Amino acid sequence: MENCQVGVFLSYITGKGHTLIDRRLYLPKTWADDSDKRCKAGVPKTTKFATKAQLAQQMLQSAWDAGLRSAWVVADEVYGNDAGFW
């Protein structure tokens, strides 16, 4: 993923339905460190590099801080293989 956009999304699902509740733009480290590329693409200067798992953790924490509770969390292998996520 050298030159593409990747979104990390947080959804909430119940027996009554589902919705997306948060999203973050994942930037590869090469993009995060290249101010010219970021400027041309309109990426805000405040956007810093974070792994996909770190972005997911931030979104989960924001949801929990807002009072959202869940019985469990599901993620794919990118997150499951990241020891920092758990």
PDB file of C-alpha atoms in Angstrom:
ATOM      1  CA  MET A   1       0.000   0.000   0.000  1.00  0.00           C
ATOM      2  CA  GLU A   2       2.488   2.573  -1.129  1.00  0.00           C
ATOM      3  CA  ASN A   3       0.141   4.982  -2.894  1.00  0.00           C
ATOM      4  CA  CYS A   4      -3.492   4.587  -1.937  1.00  0.00           C
ATOM      5  CA  GLN A   5      -6.106   5.607   0.593  1.00  0.00           C
ATOM      6  CA  VAL A   6      -7.054   3.203   3.339  1.00  0.00           C
ATOM      7  CA  GLY A   7      -9.864   3.795   5.775  1.00  0.00           C
ATOM      8  CA  VAL A   8     -10.200   2.246   9.215  1.00  0.00           C
ATOM      9  CA  PHE A   9     -13.841   2.086  10.301  1.00  0.00           C
ATOM     10  CA  LEU A  10     -15.664   1.414  13.555  1.00  0.00           C
ATOM     11  CA  SER A  11     -19.180   0.048  13.310  1.00  0.00           C
ATOM     12  CA  TYR A  12     -21.747  -0.806  15.955  1.00  0.00           C
ATOM     13  CA  ILE A  13     -24.044  -3.777  15.466  1.00  0.00           C
ATOM     14  CA  THR A  14     -27.067  -4.973  17.424  1.00  0.00           C
ATOM     15  CA  GLY A  15     -29.927  -7.312  16.686  1.00  0.00           C
ATOM     16  CA  LYS A  16     -31.867  -4.268  15.468  1.00  0.00           C
ATOM     17  CA  GLY A  17     -29.312  -3.016  12.943  1.00  0.00           C
ATOM     18  CA  HIS A  18     -25.863  -1.593  12.394  1.00  0.00           C
ATOM     19  CA  THR A  19     -24.179   1.737  11.710  1.00  0.00           C
ATOM     20  CA  LEU A  20     -20.722   3.205  11.170  1.00  0.00           C
ATOM     21  CA  ILE A  21     -19.819   5.362  14.160  1.00  0.00           C
ATOM     22  CA  ASP A  22     -16.257   6.480  13.419  1.00  0.00           C
ATOM     23  CA  ARG A  23     -13.588   6.457  10.736  1.00  0.00           C
ATOM     24  CA  ARG A  24      -9.934   7.395  10.357  1.00  0.00           C
ATOM     25  CA  LEU A  25      -7.606   7.792   7.399  1.00  0.00           C
ATOM     26  CA  TYR A  26      -4.618   5.467   7.513  1.00  0.00           C
ATOM     27  CA  LEU A  27      -1.494   6.974   5.972  1.00  0.00           C
ATOM     28  CA  PRO A  28       1.502   4.765   5.237  1.00  0.00           C
ATOM     29  CA  LYS A  29       4.632   5.984   7.047  1.00  0.00           C
ATOM     30  CA  THR A  30       6.123   7.132   3.726  1.00  0.00           C
ATOM     31  CA  TRP A  31       3.144   9.463   3.241  1.00  0.00           C
ATOM     32  CA  ALA A  32       3.088  10.648   6.843  1.00  0.00           C
ATOM     33  CA  ASP A  33       6.753  11.653   6.572  1.00  0.00           C
ATOM     34  CA  ASP A  34       6.455  13.391   3.158  1.00  0.00           C
ATOM     35  CA  SER A  35       5.163  16.945   3.658  1.00  0.00           C
ATOM     36  CA  ASP A  36       5.034  17.670  -0.109  1.00  0.00           C
ATOM     37  CA  LYS A  37       2.879  14.616  -0.797  1.00  0.00           C
ATOM     38  CA  ARG A  38       0.628  15.422   2.142  1.00  0.00           C
ATOM     39  CA  CYS A  39       0.201  19.035   1.029  1.00  0.00           C
ATOM     40  CA  LYS A  40      -0.656  18.077  -2.563  1.00  0.00           C
ATOM     41  CA  ALA A  41      -3.219  15.552  -1.310  1.00  0.00           C
ATOM     42  CA  GLY A  42      -4.767  17.974   1.191  1.00  0.00           C
ATOM     43  CA  VAL A  43      -3.859  15.909   4.242  1.00  0.00           C
ATOM     44  CA  PRO A  44      -3.994  18.157   7.329  1.00  0.00           C
ATOM     45  CA  LYS A  45      -0.656  18.907   8.998  1.00  0.00           C
ATOM     46  CA  THR A  46      -2.112  17.677  12.280  1.00  0.00           C
ATOM     47  CA  THR A  47      -2.537  14.141  10.907  1.00  0.00           C
ATOM     48  CA  LYS A  48       0.255  11.988  12.334  1.00  0.00           C
ATOM     49  CA  PHE A  49       1.339   8.460  11.490  1.00  0.00           C
ATOM     50  CA  ALA A  50      -0.433   5.719  13.418  1.00  0.00           C
ATOM     51  CA  THR A  51      -0.758   2.024  12.701  1.00  0.00           C
ATOM     52  CA  LYS A  52      -4.178   0.674  11.782  1.00  0.00           C
ATOM     53  CA  ALA A  53      -4.395  -0.962  15.204  1.00  0.00           C
ATOM     54  CA  GLN A  54      -3.567   2.338  16.912  1.00  0.00           C
ATOM     55  CA  LEU A  55      -6.296   4.081  14.905  1.00  0.00           C
ATOM     56  CA  ALA A  56      -8.761   1.369  15.919  1.00  0.00           C
ATOM     57  CA  GLN A  57      -7.750   1.726  19.576  1.00  0.00           C
ATOM     58  CA  GLN A  58      -8.298   5.500  19.390  1.00  0.00           C
ATOM     59  CA  MET A  59     -11.773   5.036  17.913  1.00  0.00           C
ATOM     60  CA  LEU A  60     -12.728   2.395  20.479  1.00  0.00           C
ATOM     61  CA  GLN A  61     -11.529   4.597  23.325  1.00  0.00           C
ATOM     62  CA  SER A  62     -13.530   7.553  21.980  1.00  0.00           C
ATOM     63  CA  ALA A  63     -16.646   5.386  21.757  1.00  0.00           C
ATOM     64  CA  TRP A  64     -16.137   4.061  25.289  1.00  0.00           C
ATOM     65  CA  ASP A  65     -15.493   7.579  26.609  1.00  0.00           C
ATOM     66  CA  ALA A  66     -18.812   8.629  25.039  1.00  0.00           C
ATOM     67  CA  GLY A  67     -20.573   5.859  26.983  1.00  0.00           C
ATOM     68  CA  LEU A  68     -20.966   3.273  24.230  1.00  0.00           C
ATOM     69  CA  ARG A  69     -20.659  -0.258  25.571  1.00  0.00           C
ATOM     70  CA  SER A  70     -20.325  -3.580  23.807  1.00  0.00           C
ATOM     71  CA  ALA A  71     -20.101  -7.210  24.835  1.00  0.00           C
ATOM     72  CA  TRP A  72     -17.240  -7.919  22.418  1.00  0.00           C
ATOM     73  CA  VAL A  73     -15.065  -6.451  19.664  1.00  0.00           C
ATOM     74  CA  VAL A  74     -14.418  -8.078  16.282  1.00  0.00           C
ATOM     75  CA  ALA A  75     -11.510  -7.245  13.978  1.00  0.00           C
ATOM     76  CA  ASP A  76      -9.565  -8.911  11.196  1.00  0.00           C
ATOM     77  CA  GLU A  77      -6.084 -10.411  11.361  1.00  0.00           C
ATOM     78  CA  VAL A  78      -4.296  -7.069  10.895  1.00  0.00           C
ATOM     79  CA  TYR A  79      -5.521  -6.092  14.354  1.00  0.00           C
ATOM     80  CA  GLY A  80      -5.426  -9.560  15.897  1.00  0.00           C
ATOM     81  CA  ASN A  81      -1.767  -9.952  14.958  1.00  0.00           C
ATOM     82  CA  ASP A  82      -0.858  -6.627  16.594  1.00  0.00           C
ATOM     83  CA  ALA A  83      -0.067  -7.330  20.255  1.00  0.00           C
ATOM     84  CA  GLY A  84      -0.522  -3.635  21.053  1.00  0.00           C
ATOM     85  CA  PHE A  85      -4.171  -3.817  20.034  1.00  0.00           C
ATOM     86  CA  TRP A  86      -5.042  -6.185  22.860  1.00  0.00           C
TER      87      TRP A  86
END
